[in-house]
Amino acid sequence: PSFFHAQAGTRDQPRSRGLGDVYKRQLNILIRWMDRYPNNVCSITHGFPYRSFLVVYQVVLPKAIWEPFKNPNLNIELSFPVRIGDKFDFPYHEVIPTIESMVNNIGADHLLYGTDMPFQNRHCTYQQSRDHIEKYCEFLNQEELDLIMGGTTARILNIARN
């Protein structure tokens, strides 16, 4: 698999609110790359630039964000504690609707749990980073939870899972 990280801004062009020009360009580069290598499995690390989509106390993802996921080989990491753990407190109730939207629009089979350890420890423990998904995303059934918490990663890395 190939792993990509897309940013909402650069040194020359600061982050903008919503789906800014920098992030749109990066998504378009990813789409062109996936078109060029259609059989390659890809994953976006660190999730979306969630800070760009903060509206009061929630993350509101625009419809255009789902465009690259028309490619069935694209996956994305969930990593809310490390990305916006300073904005919300455990158990991150504010991001649960966003996770549900990601499951509905991308599918649990294309979502990967991620921690970015030890960096996330600035905001929560490793166990809390698991618990906010495993204990508080009550909309997830066991199969979806198993996919997010390791099954998707095992599939894209082509490794056996016990």
PDB file of C-alpha atoms in Angstrom:
ATOM      1  CA  PRO A   1       0.000   0.000   0.000  1.00  0.00           C
ATOM      2  CA  SER A   2       0.915   3.649  -0.423  1.00  0.00           C
ATOM      3  CA  PHE A   3       0.363   6.096   2.395  1.00  0.00           C
ATOM      4  CA  PHE A   4      -0.397   9.775   1.812  1.00  0.00           C
ATOM      5  CA  HIS A   5      -0.746  12.753   4.097  1.00  0.00           C
ATOM      6  CA  ALA A   6      -2.724  15.738   2.834  1.00  0.00           C
ATOM      7  CA  GLN A   7      -2.495  19.065   4.613  1.00  0.00           C
ATOM      8  CA  ALA A   8      -4.910  21.961   4.819  1.00  0.00           C
ATOM      9  CA  GLY A   9      -2.191  24.565   4.392  1.00  0.00           C
ATOM     10  CA  THR A  10       1.460  25.219   3.731  1.00  0.00           C
ATOM     11  CA  ARG A  11       3.957  27.791   4.908  1.00  0.00           C
ATOM     12  CA  ASP A  12       3.184  29.896   1.842  1.00  0.00           C
ATOM     13  CA  GLN A  13      -0.557  29.343   1.933  1.00  0.00           C
ATOM     14  CA  PRO A  14      -2.038  29.162   5.423  1.00  0.00           C
ATOM     15  CA  ARG A  15      -4.830  26.809   6.355  1.00  0.00           C
ATOM     16  CA  SER A  16      -8.256  27.971   5.295  1.00  0.00           C
ATOM     17  CA  ARG A  17     -11.663  27.111   6.685  1.00  0.00           C
ATOM     18  CA  GLY A  18     -13.521  24.329   4.952  1.00  0.00           C
ATOM     19  CA  LEU A  19     -12.194  22.564   1.890  1.00  0.00           C
ATOM     20  CA  GLY A  20      -9.503  25.123   1.050  1.00  0.00           C
ATOM     21  CA  ASP A  21      -7.501  25.396  -2.160  1.00  0.00           C
ATOM     22  CA  VAL A  22      -4.404  23.694  -0.736  1.00  0.00           C
ATOM     23  CA  TYR A  23      -6.341  20.642   0.431  1.00  0.00           C
ATOM     24  CA  LYS A  24      -8.398  20.491  -2.789  1.00  0.00           C
ATOM     25  CA  ARG A  25      -5.188  20.471  -4.835  1.00  0.00           C
ATOM     26  CA  GLN A  26      -3.723  17.716  -2.701  1.00  0.00           C
ATOM     27  CA  LEU A  27      -6.886  15.609  -3.042  1.00  0.00           C
ATOM     28  CA  ASN A  28      -6.808  16.117  -6.817  1.00  0.00           C
ATOM     29  CA  ILE A  29      -3.174  14.970  -6.909  1.00  0.00           C
ATOM     30  CA  LEU A  30      -4.187  11.864  -4.955  1.00  0.00           C
ATOM     31  CA  ILE A  31      -7.097  11.180  -7.327  1.00  0.00           C
ATOM     32  CA  ARG A  32      -4.801  11.499 -10.369  1.00  0.00           C
ATOM     33  CA  TRP A  33      -2.226   9.214  -8.719  1.00  0.00           C
ATOM     34  CA  MET A  34      -4.893   6.589  -7.988  1.00  0.00           C
ATOM     35  CA  ASP A  35      -6.149   6.864 -11.596  1.00  0.00           C
ATOM     36  CA  ARG A  36      -2.587   6.259 -12.793  1.00  0.00           C
ATOM     37  CA  TYR A  37      -2.079   3.266 -10.470  1.00  0.00           C
ATOM     38  CA  PRO A  38      -5.612   1.819 -10.195  1.00  0.00           C
ATOM     39  CA  ASN A  39      -4.609  -1.448  -8.502  1.00  0.00           C
ATOM     40  CA  ASN A  40      -2.571   0.138  -5.733  1.00  0.00           C
ATOM     41  CA  VAL A  41      -4.114   0.236  -2.273  1.00  0.00           C
ATOM     42  CA  CYS A  42      -3.812   3.705  -0.725  1.00  0.00           C
ATOM     43  CA  SER A  43      -4.430   5.227   2.666  1.00  0.00           C
ATOM     44  CA  ILE A  44      -4.595   8.799   3.934  1.00  0.00           C
ATOM     45  CA  THR A  45      -2.689   9.045   7.209  1.00  0.00           C
ATOM     46  CA  HIS A  46      -3.786  11.264  10.114  1.00  0.00           C
ATOM     47  CA  GLY A  47      -7.344  11.544   8.791  1.00  0.00           C
ATOM     48  CA  PHE A  48      -8.792  14.735   7.371  1.00  0.00           C
ATOM     49  CA  PRO A  49      -7.567  18.199   8.420  1.00  0.00           C
ATOM     50  CA  TYR A  50     -10.330  18.281  11.021  1.00  0.00           C
ATOM     51  CA  ARG A  51      -9.431  21.747  12.338  1.00  0.00           C
ATOM     52  CA  SER A  52     -10.409  23.232   8.985  1.00  0.00           C
ATOM     53  CA  PHE A  53     -13.891  21.790   9.402  1.00  0.00           C
ATOM     54  CA  LEU A  54     -14.591  22.854  12.970  1.00  0.00           C
ATOM     55  CA  VAL A  55     -17.912  24.640  13.359  1.00  0.00           C
ATOM     56  CA  VAL A  56     -18.510  25.591  16.980  1.00  0.00           C
ATOM     57  CA  TYR A  57     -18.225  22.208  18.770  1.00  0.00           C
ATOM     58  CA  GLN A  58     -18.381  19.783  15.894  1.00  0.00           C
ATOM     59  CA  VAL A  59     -16.514  18.718  12.775  1.00  0.00           C
ATOM     60  CA  VAL A  60     -18.629  19.340   9.680  1.00  0.00           C
ATOM     61  CA  LEU A  61     -17.245  17.572   6.607  1.00  0.00           C
ATOM     62  CA  PRO A  62     -18.237  18.948   3.193  1.00  0.00           C
ATOM     63  CA  LYS A  63     -19.674  16.670   0.483  1.00  0.00           C
ATOM     64  CA  ALA A  64     -16.618  17.199  -1.728  1.00  0.00           C
ATOM     65  CA  ILE A  65     -14.429  15.442   0.856  1.00  0.00           C
ATOM     66  CA  TRP A  66     -15.891  12.075  -0.178  1.00  0.00           C
ATOM     67  CA  GLU A  67     -14.899  12.391  -3.866  1.00  0.00           C
ATOM     68  CA  PRO A  68     -11.547  10.505  -3.630  1.00  0.00           C
ATOM     69  CA  PHE A  69     -13.300   7.615  -1.873  1.00  0.00           C
ATOM     70  CA  LYS A  70     -15.128   6.702  -5.059  1.00  0.00           C
ATOM     71  CA  ASN A  71     -11.935   4.742  -5.595  1.00  0.00           C
ATOM     72  CA  PRO A  72     -12.457   1.444  -3.713  1.00  0.00           C
ATOM     73  CA  ASN A  73      -8.727   1.205  -2.953  1.00  0.00           C
ATOM     74  CA  LEU A  74      -8.625   4.330  -0.771  1.00  0.00           C
ATOM     75  CA  ASN A  75      -8.666   4.146   3.028  1.00  0.00           C
ATOM     76  CA  ILE A  76      -8.241   6.723   5.776  1.00  0.00           C
ATOM     77  CA  GLU A  77      -6.957   6.726   9.325  1.00  0.00           C
ATOM     78  CA  LEU A  78      -9.110   7.899  12.219  1.00  0.00           C
ATOM     79  CA  SER A  79      -6.876   9.827  14.574  1.00  0.00           C
ATOM     80  CA  PHE A  80      -9.000  12.366  16.366  1.00  0.00           C
ATOM     81  CA  PRO A  81      -7.127  12.519  19.709  1.00  0.00           C
ATOM     82  CA  VAL A  82      -3.831  13.444  18.076  1.00  0.00           C
ATOM     83  CA  ARG A  83      -5.359  15.861  15.552  1.00  0.00           C
ATOM     84  CA  ILE A  84      -7.882  17.758  17.675  1.00  0.00           C
ATOM     85  CA  GLY A  85      -7.484  16.334  21.156  1.00  0.00           C
ATOM     86  CA  ASP A  86      -6.655  19.809  22.428  1.00  0.00           C
ATOM     87  CA  LYS A  87     -10.058  21.085  21.272  1.00  0.00           C
ATOM     88  CA  PHE A  88     -12.231  18.465  22.965  1.00  0.00           C
ATOM     89  CA  ASP A  89     -11.900  16.315  26.056  1.00  0.00           C
ATOM     90  CA  PHE A  90     -12.111  12.541  26.291  1.00  0.00           C
ATOM     91  CA  PRO A  91     -14.361  10.766  25.357  1.00  0.00           C
ATOM     92  CA  TYR A  92     -14.612  13.166  22.380  1.00  0.00           C
ATOM     93  CA  HIS A  93     -18.395  13.117  22.117  1.00  0.00           C
ATOM     94  CA  GLU A  94     -18.123  15.985  19.622  1.00  0.00           C
ATOM     95  CA  VAL A  95     -16.464  13.789  16.968  1.00  0.00           C
ATOM     96  CA  ILE A  96     -18.763  10.774  17.244  1.00  0.00           C
ATOM     97  CA  PRO A  97     -21.164  12.173  14.578  1.00  0.00           C
ATOM     98  CA  THR A  98     -18.138  12.695  12.305  1.00  0.00           C
ATOM     99  CA  ILE A  99     -17.026   9.089  12.754  1.00  0.00           C
ATOM    100  CA  GLU A 100     -20.573   7.973  11.979  1.00  0.00           C
ATOM    101  CA  SER A 101     -20.542  10.134   8.830  1.00  0.00           C
ATOM    102  CA  MET A 102     -17.231   8.571   7.801  1.00  0.00           C
ATOM    103  CA  VAL A 103     -18.642   5.072   8.312  1.00  0.00           C
ATOM    104  CA  ASN A 104     -21.726   5.994   6.266  1.00  0.00           C
ATOM    105  CA  ASN A 105     -19.792   7.664   3.432  1.00  0.00           C
ATOM    106  CA  ILE A 106     -16.609   5.588   3.273  1.00  0.00           C
ATOM    107  CA  GLY A 107     -17.434   2.369   5.086  1.00  0.00           C
ATOM    108  CA  ALA A 108     -15.870   0.817   8.169  1.00  0.00           C
ATOM    109  CA  ASP A 109     -13.884  -1.432   5.831  1.00  0.00           C
ATOM    110  CA  HIS A 110     -11.949   1.673   4.688  1.00  0.00           C
ATOM    111  CA  LEU A 111     -11.316   3.206   8.122  1.00  0.00           C
ATOM    112  CA  LEU A 112      -8.233   2.509  10.232  1.00  0.00           C
ATOM    113  CA  TYR A 113      -7.738   3.180  13.914  1.00  0.00           C
ATOM    114  CA  GLY A 114      -4.552   5.141  14.484  1.00  0.00           C
ATOM    115  CA  THR A 115      -2.758   6.722  17.428  1.00  0.00           C
ATOM    116  CA  ASP A 116       0.443   8.369  16.195  1.00  0.00           C
ATOM    117  CA  MET A 117       1.984   7.178  19.471  1.00  0.00           C
ATOM    118  CA  PRO A 118       3.515   8.644  21.526  1.00  0.00           C
ATOM    119  CA  PHE A 119       2.436  12.023  20.121  1.00  0.00           C
ATOM    120  CA  GLN A 120      -1.217  11.531  21.093  1.00  0.00           C
ATOM    121  CA  ASN A 121      -0.261  11.203  24.764  1.00  0.00           C
ATOM    122  CA  ARG A 122      -0.353  14.993  24.943  1.00  0.00           C
ATOM    123  CA  HIS A 123      -4.149  14.712  25.031  1.00  0.00           C
ATOM    124  CA  CYS A 124      -5.130  11.209  26.143  1.00  0.00           C
ATOM    125  CA  THR A 125      -3.832   7.800  27.061  1.00  0.00           C
ATOM    126  CA  TYR A 126      -3.525   4.948  24.589  1.00  0.00           C
ATOM    127  CA  GLN A 127      -6.501   3.236  26.257  1.00  0.00           C
ATOM    128  CA  GLN A 128      -8.629   6.385  25.945  1.00  0.00           C
ATOM    129  CA  SER A 129      -7.749   6.598  22.247  1.00  0.00           C
ATOM    130  CA  ARG A 130      -9.251   3.118  21.861  1.00  0.00           C
ATOM    131  CA  ASP A 131     -12.148   3.667  24.227  1.00  0.00           C
ATOM    132  CA  HIS A 132     -13.517   6.699  22.427  1.00  0.00           C
ATOM    133  CA  ILE A 133     -14.219   4.390  19.479  1.00  0.00           C
ATOM    134  CA  GLU A 134     -14.789   1.034  21.178  1.00  0.00           C
ATOM    135  CA  LYS A 135     -17.015   2.255  24.022  1.00  0.00           C
ATOM    136  CA  TYR A 136     -18.609   5.486  22.825  1.00  0.00           C
ATOM    137  CA  CYS A 137     -19.396   4.889  19.133  1.00  0.00           C
ATOM    138  CA  GLU A 138     -22.539   2.949  19.986  1.00  0.00           C
ATOM    139  CA  PHE A 139     -23.749   3.072  16.370  1.00  0.00           C
ATOM    140  CA  LEU A 140     -20.972   0.640  15.354  1.00  0.00           C
ATOM    141  CA  ASN A 141     -21.831  -3.043  15.200  1.00  0.00           C
ATOM    142  CA  GLN A 142     -19.165  -5.601  16.157  1.00  0.00           C
ATOM    143  CA  GLU A 143     -18.105  -6.258  12.559  1.00  0.00           C
ATOM    144  CA  GLU A 144     -17.581  -2.536  11.879  1.00  0.00           C
ATOM    145  CA  LEU A 145     -15.685  -2.128  15.127  1.00  0.00           C
ATOM    146  CA  ASP A 146     -13.438  -5.085  14.287  1.00  0.00           C
ATOM    147  CA  LEU A 147     -12.690  -3.583  10.869  1.00  0.00           C
ATOM    148  CA  ILE A 148     -11.803  -0.155  12.233  1.00  0.00           C
ATOM    149  CA  MET A 149      -9.748  -1.506  15.129  1.00  0.00           C
ATOM    150  CA  GLY A 150      -7.484  -3.689  13.005  1.00  0.00           C
ATOM    151  CA  GLY A 151      -9.319  -5.530  10.256  1.00  0.00           C
ATOM    152  CA  THR A 152      -8.907  -2.813   7.631  1.00  0.00           C
ATOM    153  CA  THR A 153      -5.225  -2.467   8.478  1.00  0.00           C
ATOM    154  CA  ALA A 154      -4.734  -6.235   8.220  1.00  0.00           C
ATOM    155  CA  ARG A 155      -6.454  -6.226   4.814  1.00  0.00           C
ATOM    156  CA  ILE A 156      -4.419  -3.390   3.313  1.00  0.00           C
ATOM    157  CA  LEU A 157      -1.152  -4.800   4.685  1.00  0.00           C
ATOM    158  CA  ASN A 158      -2.160  -8.302   3.583  1.00  0.00           C
ATOM    159  CA  ILE A 159      -1.498  -9.858   6.981  1.00  0.00           C
ATOM    160  CA  ALA A 160      -3.461 -12.545   8.808  1.00  0.00           C
ATOM    161  CA  ARG A 161      -5.610 -11.481  11.708  1.00  0.00           C
ATOM    162  CA  ASN A 162      -6.428 -13.781  14.635  1.00  0.00           C
TER     163      ASN A 162
END
